[in-house]
Coordinates of C-alpha atoms and ligand atoms in Angstrom, one line a residue:
M3 CA 92.7 -59.0 51.9
K4 CA 92.1 -57.0 48.7
P5 CA 94.3 -54.0 48.2
F6 CA 92.3 -50.7 48.5
R7 CA 92.1 -49.1 45.1
P8 CA 89.7 -46.2 45.4
F9 CA 89.7 -45.4 41.7
R10 CA 88.6 -48.9 40.9
T11 CA 85.2 -48.4 42.6
I12 CA 82.2 -47.4 40.6
Q13 CA 81.4 -44.8 43.2
M14 CA 84.8 -43.1 42.8
K15 CA 84.6 -43.4 39.0
L16 CA 81.2 -41.7 38.9
I17 CA 82.3 -38.9 41.2
V18 CA 85.5 -38.3 39.2
M19 CA 83.4 -38.3 36.0
V20 CA 80.9 -35.7 37.3
L21 CA 83.7 -33.6 38.7
L22 CA 85.5 -33.6 35.4
L23 CA 82.3 -32.7 33.5
I24 CA 81.6 -29.8 35.9
L25 CA 85.2 -28.6 35.7
I26 CA 85.1 -28.6 31.9
A27 CA 81.7 -26.9 31.9
V28 CA 82.7 -24.2 34.4
Q29 CA 86.0 -23.7 32.7
L30 CA 84.4 -23.1 29.4
I31 CA 81.8 -20.8 30.9
G32 CA 84.6 -19.0 32.9
V33 CA 86.9 -18.5 29.9
Y34 CA 84.1 -17.2 27.7
F35 CA 82.6 -15.0 30.5
I36 CA 85.9 -13.5 31.6
S37 CA 87.3 -12.9 28.1
T38 CA 84.0 -11.2 27.1
M39 CA 84.0 -9.1 30.3
K40 CA 87.7 -8.2 29.8
S41 CA 87.2 -7.0 26.3
S42 CA 84.1 -5.1 27.1
L43 CA 85.9 -3.4 30.1
I44 CA 88.9 -2.5 27.9
N45 CA 86.6 -1.2 25.2
S46 CA 84.6 1.0 27.5
F47 CA 87.9 2.2 29.1
T48 CA 89.4 3.1 25.8
S49 CA 86.3 4.8 24.4
N50 CA 86.1 6.8 27.7
I51 CA 89.6 8.1 27.3
N52 CA 89.1 8.6 23.6
A53 CA 86.0 10.7 24.3
Q54 CA 87.8 12.7 26.9
A55 CA 90.7 13.3 24.6
Q56 CA 88.4 14.3 21.8
L57 CA 86.7 16.8 24.1
L58 CA 90.1 18.1 25.3
T59 CA 91.3 18.7 21.7
V60 CA 88.2 20.8 21.1
L61 CA 88.5 22.8 24.4
A62 CA 92.3 23.2 24.2
G63 CA 92.4 24.4 20.6
P64 CA 91.7 28.2 21.3
A65 CA 94.0 28.3 24.3
I66 CA 96.9 26.8 22.3
V67 CA 96.3 29.3 19.5
K68 CA 96.1 32.1 22.0
Q69 CA 99.3 31.1 23.7
Q70 CA 101.2 30.8 20.4
T71 CA 100.0 34.0 18.8
D72 CA 100.0 36.3 21.8
S73 CA 102.8 37.2 24.0
G74 CA 103.1 38.6 27.5
G75 CA 100.1 38.5 29.9
R76 CA 97.7 36.9 27.5
S77 CA 99.9 34.0 26.8
E78 CA 100.2 33.4 30.4
D79 CA 96.5 33.5 30.8
A80 CA 96.2 30.9 28.1
S81 CA 98.8 28.7 29.8
T82 CA 96.9 28.9 33.1
E83 CA 93.7 28.1 31.3
L84 CA 95.2 25.1 29.8
S85 CA 96.6 23.8 33.1
Q86 CA 93.3 24.4 34.8
L87 CA 91.6 22.5 32.0
V88 CA 93.8 19.5 32.3
S89 CA 94.1 19.4 36.1
S90 CA 90.5 20.0 37.0
L91 CA 88.4 18.9 34.1
F92 CA 90.4 16.0 32.8
S93 CA 92.0 14.7 36.0
I94 CA 91.2 11.0 35.3
N95 CA 92.3 8.8 38.1
G96 CA 96.0 8.2 37.9
A97 CA 96.1 9.5 34.3
E98 CA 98.5 12.0 33.0
T99 CA 97.1 14.5 30.4
Q100 CA 99.5 16.6 28.4
V101 CA 98.7 19.4 26.0
L102 CA 101.5 19.8 23.4
D103 CA 102.0 22.5 20.8
A104 CA 102.5 21.9 17.1
S105 CA 106.2 21.1 17.6
G106 CA 105.5 18.5 20.3
R107 CA 106.6 20.6 23.3
V108 CA 104.7 20.1 26.5
L109 CA 102.5 23.1 27.2
T110 CA 101.0 21.7 30.4
T111 CA 100.6 18.4 32.2
S112 CA 98.1 17.2 34.8
M113 CA 100.6 15.3 36.8
Q114 CA 102.2 17.4 39.5
S115 CA 105.4 15.3 39.6
H116 CA 105.9 15.8 35.9
Q117 CA 105.8 19.6 35.9
S118 CA 109.4 19.6 34.8
Y119 CA 108.3 18.2 31.5
V120 CA 106.7 21.5 30.6
G121 CA 108.7 23.1 27.8
R122 CA 110.3 19.9 26.9
K123 CA 109.5 18.0 23.8
N124 CA 107.5 14.8 23.9
T125 CA 109.2 12.5 21.5
S126 CA 106.6 9.7 21.6
L127 CA 105.8 8.1 18.2
L128 CA 102.2 8.6 18.9
V129 CA 102.6 12.3 19.3
S130 CA 104.5 12.7 16.0
R131 CA 101.7 10.7 14.3
A132 CA 99.1 12.9 15.9
L133 CA 100.9 16.0 14.8
Q134 CA 100.9 14.6 11.3
G135 CA 97.1 14.7 11.6
I136 CA 96.4 11.0 12.3
S137 CA 93.7 11.1 14.9
D138 CA 93.5 7.4 16.0
N139 CA 96.7 6.8 17.9
S140 CA 96.7 4.5 20.9
E141 CA 98.8 1.8 22.4
E142 CA 99.2 -0.1 25.6
I143 CA 102.5 0.0 27.4
I144 CA 104.0 -1.5 30.5
D145 CA 106.0 1.0 32.4
E146 CA 109.0 0.6 34.6
D147 CA 106.8 -0.1 37.6
N148 CA 105.2 -3.0 35.7
V149 CA 101.9 -1.2 35.4
R150 CA 99.9 -1.5 32.2
K151 CA 98.9 1.8 30.7
K152 CA 96.9 3.1 27.8
V153 CA 98.4 5.9 25.8
I154 CA 96.4 8.1 23.4
A155 CA 97.6 11.0 21.3
K156 CA 95.2 13.2 19.2
P157 CA 95.8 16.3 17.1
V158 CA 94.3 19.6 18.1
I159 CA 93.0 21.3 15.0
S160 CA 92.1 24.9 15.0
G161 CA 91.2 26.9 11.9
G162 CA 91.9 23.9 9.8
K163 CA 95.5 23.7 11.0
I164 CA 97.2 21.4 13.4
V165 CA 98.1 23.6 16.3
G166 CA 99.1 21.0 18.8
A167 CA 98.2 17.6 20.3
V168 CA 96.7 16.0 23.3
Y169 CA 98.6 13.2 25.0
I170 CA 96.9 11.0 27.6
V171 CA 98.6 8.2 29.5
A172 CA 96.0 6.3 31.7
S173 CA 96.8 3.5 34.0
M174 CA 94.8 0.3 33.4
K175 CA 95.7 -1.1 36.8
E176 CA 92.3 -0.7 38.4
M177 CA 90.6 -2.3 35.5
Y178 CA 92.9 -5.3 35.6
E179 CA 92.5 -5.5 39.3
T180 CA 88.7 -5.7 38.7
I181 CA 89.3 -8.5 36.2
D182 CA 91.5 -10.3 38.7
R183 CA 88.9 -10.0 41.4
V184 CA 86.3 -11.4 39.1
N185 CA 88.7 -14.2 38.2
R186 CA 89.3 -15.0 41.8
I187 CA 85.5 -15.0 42.6
F188 CA 85.1 -17.3 39.7
V189 CA 87.8 -19.7 40.8
S190 CA 86.6 -19.8 44.4
G191 CA 83.0 -20.3 43.2
M192 CA 84.2 -23.1 41.0
L193 CA 86.1 -24.8 43.8
L194 CA 83.0 -24.5 46.1
A195 CA 80.9 -25.9 43.3
L196 CA 83.3 -28.8 42.8
G197 CA 83.4 -29.5 46.6
L198 CA 79.6 -29.5 46.9
T199 CA 79.4 -31.7 43.8
A200 CA 81.9 -34.1 45.2
I201 CA 79.9 -34.4 48.5
L202 CA 76.6 -34.8 46.6
G203 CA 78.3 -37.2 44.2
I204 CA 79.4 -39.4 47.0
L205 CA 75.8 -39.4 48.4
L206 CA 74.1 -39.9 45.0
A207 CA 76.6 -42.4 43.6
G208 CA 76.0 -44.4 46.9
T209 CA 72.4 -44.9 45.7
I210 CA 73.8 -46.7 42.7
T211 CA 76.7 -48.5 44.3
Q212 CA 74.8 -49.6 47.4
P213 CA 72.6 -52.1 45.5
I214 CA 75.5 -53.2 43.4
K215 CA 77.5 -53.9 46.6
A216 CA 74.5 -55.8 48.1
L217 CA 74.3 -57.8 44.9
T218 CA 78.0 -58.6 45.0
R219 CA 77.7 -59.7 48.7
Q220 CA 74.7 -61.9 47.8
A221 CA 76.5 -63.4 44.8
S222 CA 79.4 -64.4 47.0
A223 CA 77.1 -65.8 49.7
V224 CA 75.3 -67.9 47.0
A225 CA 78.6 -69.1 45.7
E226 CA 79.4 -70.3 49.2
G227 CA 76.1 -72.1 49.4
N228 CA 74.2 -69.7 51.6
F229 CA 70.7 -69.2 50.1
D230 CA 69.0 -67.7 53.2
E231 CA 69.6 -64.0 52.5
R232 CA 67.9 -61.8 49.9
V233 CA 69.1 -58.7 48.2
P234 CA 67.1 -55.6 49.3
V235 CA 65.2 -54.1 46.3
F236 CA 65.4 -50.3 46.1
G237 CA 62.9 -49.1 43.7
N238 CA 61.9 -50.4 40.3
D239 CA 64.8 -49.0 38.2
E240 CA 67.3 -51.2 36.4
L241 CA 69.1 -52.1 39.6
G242 CA 65.9 -52.9 41.4
Q243 CA 64.9 -55.2 38.5
L244 CA 68.3 -56.8 38.6
S245 CA 68.0 -57.3 42.4
M246 CA 64.6 -58.9 41.9
A247 CA 65.9 -61.1 39.2
F248 CA 68.8 -62.1 41.4
N249 CA 66.5 -63.0 44.3
E250 CA 64.4 -65.1 42.0
M251 CA 67.5 -66.8 40.7
T252 CA 68.6 -67.5 44.2
D253 CA 65.2 -69.0 45.0
R254 CA 65.3 -71.3 41.9
L255 CA 68.9 -72.3 42.7
S256 CA 68.0 -73.1 46.3
E257 CA 65.0 -75.1 45.2
A258 CA 67.0 -77.0 42.6
L259 CA 69.8 -77.7 45.1
S260 CA 67.4 -78.9 47.7
V261 CA 65.7 -81.2 45.2
N262 CA 69.2 -82.4 44.3
E263 CA 70.1 -82.8 47.9
E264 CA 66.9 -84.8 48.6
E265 CA 67.6 -87.0 45.7
K266 CA 71.1 -87.6 47.0
E267 CA 69.8 -88.3 50.5
K268 CA 67.3 -90.8 49.1
I269 CA 70.0 -92.5 47.1
A270 CA 72.3 -92.5 50.1
S271 CA 69.7 -94.0 52.5
I272 CA 68.7 -96.6 49.8
L273 CA 72.4 -97.5 49.5
A274 CA 73.0 -97.5 53.2
N275 CA 70.0 -99.8 53.9
M276 CA 70.4 -102.2 51.0
S277 CA 70.9 -105.8 51.9
D278 CA 73.2 -106.1 48.9
G279 CA 76.7 -104.5 48.8
V280 CA 77.2 -101.8 46.1
L281 CA 80.5 -100.4 44.8
A282 CA 80.6 -97.6 42.2
T283 CA 83.8 -96.9 40.3
D284 CA 85.2 -94.2 38.1
E285 CA 86.3 -94.9 34.5
L286 CA 89.6 -96.3 35.7
G287 CA 87.9 -98.9 38.0
R288 CA 88.7 -97.1 41.2
V289 CA 86.0 -97.2 43.9
I290 CA 84.4 -93.9 44.5
V291 CA 81.3 -94.9 46.4
A292 CA 80.7 -98.0 48.6
N293 CA 77.8 -98.7 50.9
R294 CA 78.0 -100.1 54.5
R295 CA 77.0 -103.5 53.4
A296 CA 79.8 -103.7 50.8
R297 CA 82.3 -102.8 53.5
S298 CA 81.1 -105.4 55.9
M299 CA 80.8 -108.1 53.2
L300 CA 84.3 -107.5 52.0
G301 CA 85.6 -106.9 55.6
L302 CA 87.3 -103.7 54.4
E303 CA 86.9 -100.3 56.2
Q304 CA 88.6 -98.0 53.7
I305 CA 87.5 -99.1 50.2
E306 CA 87.5 -95.7 48.4
G307 CA 90.6 -95.3 46.2
M308 CA 91.2 -99.1 45.9
T309 CA 90.4 -100.7 42.5
V310 CA 87.5 -103.1 42.3
S311 CA 89.7 -105.9 41.3
E312 CA 91.7 -105.4 44.5
C313 CA 88.6 -105.3 46.7
L314 CA 87.0 -108.3 45.1
N315 CA 90.2 -110.1 44.5
I316 CA 89.3 -110.8 40.9
D317 CA 91.3 -110.4 37.7
K318 CA 91.4 -107.1 36.0
E319 CA 90.0 -108.5 32.7
S320 CA 86.4 -108.5 33.7
I321 CA 86.6 -105.0 35.1
A322 CA 88.3 -103.8 31.9
E323 CA 85.5 -105.4 29.8
T324 CA 82.8 -103.9 32.0
L325 CA 84.4 -100.5 31.5
Q326 CA 84.1 -101.2 27.8
G327 CA 80.4 -101.7 28.1
K328 CA 79.9 -105.4 28.9
E329 CA 77.9 -106.8 31.8
F330 CA 79.3 -109.6 34.0
T331 CA 78.1 -111.9 36.7
L332 CA 80.7 -113.8 38.8
L333 CA 80.6 -115.9 41.9
I334 CA 83.4 -115.1 44.3
E335 CA 84.3 -116.6 47.6
R336 CA 85.7 -114.7 50.6
P337 CA 87.8 -117.1 52.5
A338 CA 87.0 -117.6 56.2
K339 CA 88.5 -115.1 58.5
D340 CA 89.3 -115.4 62.2
D341 CA 85.9 -116.1 63.7
E342 CA 83.8 -115.4 60.5
E343 CA 83.0 -118.3 58.2
S344 CA 83.6 -118.1 54.5
L345 CA 81.1 -116.2 52.4
L346 CA 80.0 -116.6 48.8
F347 CA 79.0 -113.6 46.8
R348 CA 77.3 -113.2 43.4
V349 CA 78.8 -110.1 41.9
T350 CA 77.1 -108.3 39.0
L351 CA 79.2 -105.8 37.2
T352 CA 77.3 -103.2 35.1
P353 CA 78.8 -100.3 33.2
I354 CA 77.5 -96.8 34.0
R355 CA 76.7 -95.0 30.8
R356 CA 76.4 -91.2 30.3
R357 CA 74.5 -90.0 27.3
D358 CA 77.3 -87.7 26.2
K359 CA 80.4 -89.4 27.5
G360 CA 79.7 -93.1 27.0
V361 CA 80.9 -95.5 29.8
V362 CA 82.1 -93.4 32.8
G363 CA 82.4 -96.1 35.4
A364 CA 81.0 -99.4 36.7
I365 CA 78.6 -100.6 39.4
A366 CA 79.3 -103.8 41.2
V367 CA 76.4 -105.3 43.2
L368 CA 77.4 -107.9 45.7
H369 CA 74.8 -110.4 46.7
D370 CA 75.4 -112.7 49.6
A371 CA 74.7 -116.1 48.1
T372 CA 76.1 -118.0 51.1
E373 CA 72.7 -118.8 52.6
A374 CA 71.2 -119.6 49.2
E375 CA 74.1 -121.9 48.4
K376 CA 73.8 -123.6 51.8
L377 CA 70.1 -124.1 51.3
E378 CA 70.8 -125.5 47.8
Q379 CA 73.4 -127.8 49.3
A380 CA 70.9 -128.9 52.0
R381 CA 68.3 -129.6 49.4
R382 CA 70.6 -131.7 47.4
E383 CA 71.7 -133.6 50.4
F384 CA 68.1 -134.1 51.5
V385 CA 67.0 -135.5 48.1
A386 CA 70.1 -137.8 48.1
N387 CA 69.3 -138.9 51.7
V388 CA 65.6 -139.6 50.9
S389 CA 66.5 -141.5 47.8
H390 CA 69.0 -143.5 49.7
E391 CA 66.7 -144.1 52.7
L392 CA 64.0 -145.4 50.4
R393 CA 66.2 -147.4 48.2
T394 CA 67.6 -149.5 51.0
P395 CA 64.3 -151.0 52.1
L396 CA 63.0 -151.2 48.5
T397 CA 66.1 -153.2 47.5
T398 CA 65.6 -155.5 50.5
I399 CA 61.9 -155.9 49.6
K400 CA 62.7 -156.6 46.0
S401 CA 65.3 -159.2 46.8
Y402 CA 63.1 -161.0 49.3
A403 CA 60.2 -160.9 46.9
E404 CA 62.4 -162.4 44.2
A405 CA 63.6 -165.1 46.6
L406 CA 60.0 -165.9 47.3
D407 CA 59.3 -166.0 43.6
D408 CA 62.3 -168.2 43.1
G409 CA 60.9 -171.0 45.2
A410 CA 61.1 -169.8 48.8
L411 CA 57.3 -169.9 48.8
S412 CA 57.4 -173.7 48.8
D413 CA 59.3 -173.6 52.0
P414 CA 56.7 -172.2 54.4
P415 CA 58.9 -171.4 57.4
L416 CA 61.4 -169.6 55.1
A417 CA 58.6 -167.9 53.3
E418 CA 57.1 -166.7 56.5
R419 CA 60.5 -165.2 57.6
F420 CA 60.9 -163.5 54.2
V421 CA 57.4 -162.0 54.4
G422 CA 58.2 -160.8 57.9
V423 CA 61.2 -159.0 56.6
I424 CA 59.2 -157.5 53.7
R425 CA 56.6 -156.3 56.2
S426 CA 59.1 -154.8 58.6
E427 CA 60.9 -153.0 55.7
T428 CA 57.5 -151.7 54.4
E429 CA 56.7 -150.5 57.9
R430 CA 60.0 -148.7 58.1
M431 CA 59.3 -147.0 54.7
I432 CA 55.8 -146.0 56.0
R433 CA 57.4 -144.6 59.1
L434 CA 59.9 -142.7 57.0
V435 CA 57.3 -141.3 54.7
T436 CA 55.1 -140.3 57.6
D437 CA 58.0 -138.6 59.3
L438 CA 58.9 -136.8 56.0
L439 CA 55.2 -135.7 55.6
H440 CA 55.4 -134.4 59.2
L441 CA 58.5 -132.4 58.5
S442 CA 57.1 -131.1 55.2
R443 CA 54.0 -129.8 57.0
F444 CA 56.2 -128.0 59.5
D445 CA 58.2 -126.5 56.7
S446 CA 55.2 -125.2 54.9
K447 CA 53.7 -124.1 58.2
Q448 CA 50.7 -126.3 57.6
A449 CA 50.7 -127.9 61.0
P450 CA 48.8 -125.7 63.3
L451 CA 49.1 -126.5 67.0
R452 CA 46.1 -127.8 68.7
R453 CA 46.7 -126.5 72.2
Q454 CA 45.0 -127.6 75.3
M455 CA 45.6 -127.4 79.1
V456 CA 47.9 -130.3 79.7
D457 CA 49.1 -131.9 82.9
V458 CA 52.8 -132.5 82.4
E459 CA 53.1 -135.3 85.0
E460 CA 50.3 -137.2 83.3
I461 CA 51.8 -137.1 79.8
M462 CA 55.2 -138.2 81.2
E463 CA 53.6 -141.1 83.0
D464 CA 51.8 -142.1 79.8
V465 CA 55.0 -142.1 77.8
V466 CA 56.7 -144.4 80.2
D467 CA 53.6 -146.7 80.0
R468 CA 53.8 -146.8 76.2
F469 CA 57.4 -147.9 76.3
S470 CA 57.0 -150.3 79.3
L471 CA 57.4 -153.4 77.1
Q472 CA 60.6 -152.2 75.4
L473 CA 61.9 -151.1 78.8
R474 CA 61.2 -154.4 80.3
Q475 CA 62.8 -156.2 77.3
K476 CA 66.1 -154.3 77.8
A477 CA 65.7 -154.3 81.6
I478 CA 66.0 -150.5 81.7
T479 CA 64.6 -148.8 84.7
A480 CA 62.6 -145.6 84.0
G481 CA 61.9 -142.8 86.5
V482 CA 59.7 -139.8 86.4
Q483 CA 60.3 -136.7 88.6
V484 CA 57.9 -133.9 88.3
E485 CA 58.2 -130.8 90.5
S486 CA 55.3 -130.6 92.9
N487 CA 52.8 -127.8 92.2
L488 CA 53.7 -127.7 88.5
P489 CA 50.8 -125.9 86.9
Q490 CA 48.9 -127.2 83.8
V491 CA 50.4 -125.8 80.6
W492 CA 48.8 -124.7 77.3
L493 CA 50.4 -127.2 74.8
D494 CA 49.6 -129.3 71.8
R495 CA 49.3 -132.7 73.5
D496 CA 49.9 -134.8 70.4
G497 CA 52.9 -132.8 69.4
I498 CA 54.5 -133.0 72.9
D499 CA 53.6 -136.8 73.0
Q500 CA 55.5 -137.2 69.8
V501 CA 58.5 -135.3 71.0
L502 CA 58.7 -137.4 74.2
D503 CA 58.1 -140.6 72.2
N504 CA 61.0 -139.7 70.0
L505 CA 63.3 -138.8 72.9
V506 CA 62.4 -141.8 75.1
S507 CA 62.6 -144.2 72.1
N508 CA 66.1 -142.8 71.3
A509 CA 67.1 -143.1 75.0
I510 CA 66.0 -146.8 75.0
K511 CA 67.5 -147.5 71.6
Y512 CA 70.9 -146.1 72.6
T513 CA 71.1 -147.4 76.1
L514 CA 72.5 -150.8 76.8
D515 CA 70.5 -153.4 78.7
G516 CA 70.2 -152.7 82.4
G517 CA 70.6 -149.0 82.0
R518 CA 68.4 -146.2 83.3
V519 CA 66.2 -143.5 81.7
N520 CA 65.0 -140.5 83.7
L521 CA 62.2 -138.1 82.8
S522 CA 62.0 -134.9 84.8
A523 CA 59.9 -131.7 84.6
R524 CA 60.2 -128.4 86.5
L525 CA 59.8 -124.7 86.2
N526 CA 63.2 -123.1 85.7
E527 CA 64.5 -119.8 87.0
G528 CA 63.0 -118.0 84.1
G529 CA 59.5 -119.4 84.8
Q530 CA 59.7 -121.7 81.8
L531 CA 58.7 -125.4 81.7
E532 CA 61.8 -127.5 81.4
I533 CA 61.4 -131.2 80.5
A534 CA 64.5 -133.4 80.4
V535 CA 65.0 -137.0 79.2
Q536 CA 68.3 -138.4 80.5
D537 CA 69.8 -141.9 79.8
T538 CA 72.8 -143.8 80.8
G539 CA 73.4 -144.9 77.2
I540 CA 76.3 -144.9 74.7
G541 CA 76.4 -141.2 74.3
I542 CA 77.2 -139.1 71.3
P543 CA 80.7 -138.0 70.3
K544 CA 81.4 -134.2 70.7
K545 CA 81.9 -133.6 67.0
D546 CA 78.4 -135.0 66.1
I547 CA 76.4 -133.1 68.7
E548 CA 76.4 -129.9 66.7
R549 CA 74.7 -131.6 63.7
I550 CA 72.6 -134.1 65.5
F551 CA 69.3 -132.2 64.9
E552 CA 69.9 -132.2 61.1
R553 CA 67.6 -134.3 59.0
F554 CA 69.0 -137.8 58.4
Y555 CA 72.0 -137.1 60.6
R556 CA 73.0 -140.2 62.4
V557 CA 76.1 -141.0 64.4
D558 CA 76.2 -144.7 63.4
K559 CA 74.1 -145.1 60.3
A560 CA 74.0 -148.9 60.3
R561 CA 73.2 -149.1 63.9
S562 CA 70.4 -146.6 63.8
R563 CA 68.9 -148.2 60.7
G564 CA 69.2 -151.6 62.3
M565 CA 67.2 -150.3 65.2
G566 CA 64.5 -149.0 62.8
G567 CA 65.6 -145.3 63.1
T568 CA 64.9 -142.9 60.3
G569 CA 67.3 -140.2 61.3
L570 CA 64.4 -137.8 61.5
G571 CA 63.2 -138.1 65.1
L572 CA 65.3 -135.3 66.6
S573 CA 64.5 -133.0 63.6
I574 CA 60.8 -133.5 64.1
A575 CA 61.1 -133.0 67.8
R576 CA 62.9 -129.7 67.2
E577 CA 60.3 -128.5 64.7
I578 CA 57.5 -129.2 67.2
I579 CA 59.3 -127.4 70.1
R580 CA 60.0 -124.5 67.8
A581 CA 56.4 -124.2 66.9
H582 CA 55.6 -124.0 70.6
G583 CA 58.2 -121.1 70.9
G584 CA 60.6 -123.3 72.9
T585 CA 64.1 -124.6 72.5
I586 CA 65.7 -128.1 72.6
Q587 CA 69.3 -128.8 73.7
L588 CA 71.3 -132.0 73.8
E589 CA 74.3 -132.7 76.1
S590 CA 76.1 -136.0 75.9
E591 CA 79.2 -137.8 76.9
V592 CA 80.3 -141.0 75.2
G593 CA 79.9 -144.0 77.4
I594 CA 78.1 -142.0 80.2
G595 CA 74.9 -140.9 78.7
T596 CA 72.8 -138.3 77.0
K597 CA 70.5 -135.6 78.3
V598 CA 68.0 -133.8 76.1
T599 CA 66.4 -130.7 77.6
V600 CA 63.3 -129.2 76.2
T601 CA 62.4 -125.6 77.4
L602 CA 58.8 -124.5 76.7
P603 CA 57.1 -121.2 77.7
A604 CA 54.7 -122.0 80.5
T605 CA 51.9 -120.4 78.6
Q606 CA 48.4 -120.4 80.2
E607 CA 45.1 -120.9 78.4
G608 CA 44.2 -118.6 75.6
S609 CA 47.5 -116.9 75.1
E610 CA 49.0 -118.2 72.0
H611 CA 52.7 -118.0 71.8
A612 CA 54.1 -116.6 68.5
Ligands
ADP9 P1 67.1 -142.1 64.7 O1 65.8 -142.4 64.1 O2 68.3 -142.6 63.9 O3 67.1 -142.3 66.1 P2 67.1 -139.4 65.5 O4 67.0 -138.1 64.8 O5 66.2 -139.6 66.6 O6 67.2 -140.5 64.5 O7 68.6 -139.4 66.2 C1 69.7 -139.1 65.4 C2 70.9 -139.7 65.8 O8 71.3 -139.3 67.1 C3 70.7 -141.2 66.1 O9 71.0 -141.9 64.9 C4 71.8 -141.5 67.1 O10 73.0 -141.8 66.5 C5 71.9 -140.2 67.9 N1 71.1 -140.3 69.2 C6 69.9 -139.8 69.4 N2 69.5 -139.9 70.7 C7 70.5 -140.6 71.3 C8 70.8 -141.0 72.6 N3 69.9 -140.9 73.6 N4 72.0 -141.6 72.9 C9 72.9 -141.8 71.9 N5 72.7 -141.4 70.7 C10 71.5 -140.8 70.4

């Protein structure tokens, strides 16, 4: 939590500023006002006493002269007159008025408590100055009771001679009390004004600091990524404009960020759904981004932080060169793991360039080339197989033709045998080419099925009929079992005939004399048509079963070729069954027999299976 420092807030600063200004202003006014008032009060006080003293000098003159010149009763009258004059006419509040003769003796005093002074000499400097004829004598004194007093002495002149003096001592206490009162009123007024100003200051400064606080809160919210709130706009002053500008800036920022966010999401979803693996690295070659595909291709869960060379198991050279700006394409193999087979990747390493910073990292795109490589391998094998298959009969034909040419023609029985061989080799080549054409049509999807309603029992009987001669020659018994009530099925009759021909011909070829071939058809549990061709032949070793449907794959090449086989029969059968949307399976045991099962969807008329 932030420490509370009240004088750091703008509100407090503003209040203190206003208070200081007011304090200075009021102080200046106060000093000027009070000093002016004080001097005018003192002036009027002084001139008042002066006027009274002046009047007294005039009035007291004849009485003094009378007292000094006369004796007896008249002098007493004069003395009484003087004391009446000072006590009744000039009894200024708290002031003592003395009338002195020319020698400075007190003739009378207005103060009852000072009656003992009468007859005594007033030795004050002012009195002696007055008796010397100086009329302006005044001073301020502070007496033993700490009271400020004004003292005035004036000469009394009668008949051009100084006959005495008037001496007045007036207390200034009341006047100073008045000044003090005014001072106090002034101070309390000032304190009241300051208090009210402070309260008003808090309220008014709030109108400035409130929007600033709101702006500060909003700025913190924006910094934390919250763009939902807006600063309230109070009025159209500078702060209002600042608030509006801030709100606009928040809108722009939020827009820019959401565009950014969208772009990021797009890139993330593109990366996540790419069929190729992608790794992005920093300038040191450490992975910073990896998509799901890259993880699964490399079989690594935690890729971030590893170097590309570690992930891909390649030397550091190529990465280093990519980070210097070169592009690379490499083929790498991921060895087979547990139950997964080995994979082959084509890795393209491309540097990431930034306009201002040069190469800042690299992108590695991993393309799974396993399938492509397999296809390429299969294509190579296929071409080699075809060439080999064609070369064998062609060589035979060539050598027999040469033998005929070399004189065998003149030996008719021999020539006839040779021509027979040439014919049978040619027929084998024709069969081979026909089979290849067939397969190529399936490959290019140019062999549309011509479906019709087919009676399965009928086609099975027909197959057995077609092979009756071969069956009889090898003394093989053939049986057909078709489940009763088997419905007619929507099939390509020629296609299924060819499948069954291939299967039955294989069964006969690879079954020793006296064996048995069984054909059966039924609807299985899934409601699909299941056709099986089973023999009691030589069987197929386990290791070959997996590859038996591959083109040109034969267990015993010489034997198959000797029997006129092309090695394409099962492949063609599989293509036809696949085109029908079915499956074909082969089970076999060496020396016991082989069973090929074809499962077809029991489609009814009109509904074409995908
Ligand atoms: P082929 O023309 O050589 O018969 P296929 O594709 O029909 O070619 O069969 C491939 C191979 O599978 C044959 O060469 C043979 O070795 C084996 N084969 C096929 N059917 C049987 C079977 N019923 N009994 C034993 N081996 C068979």
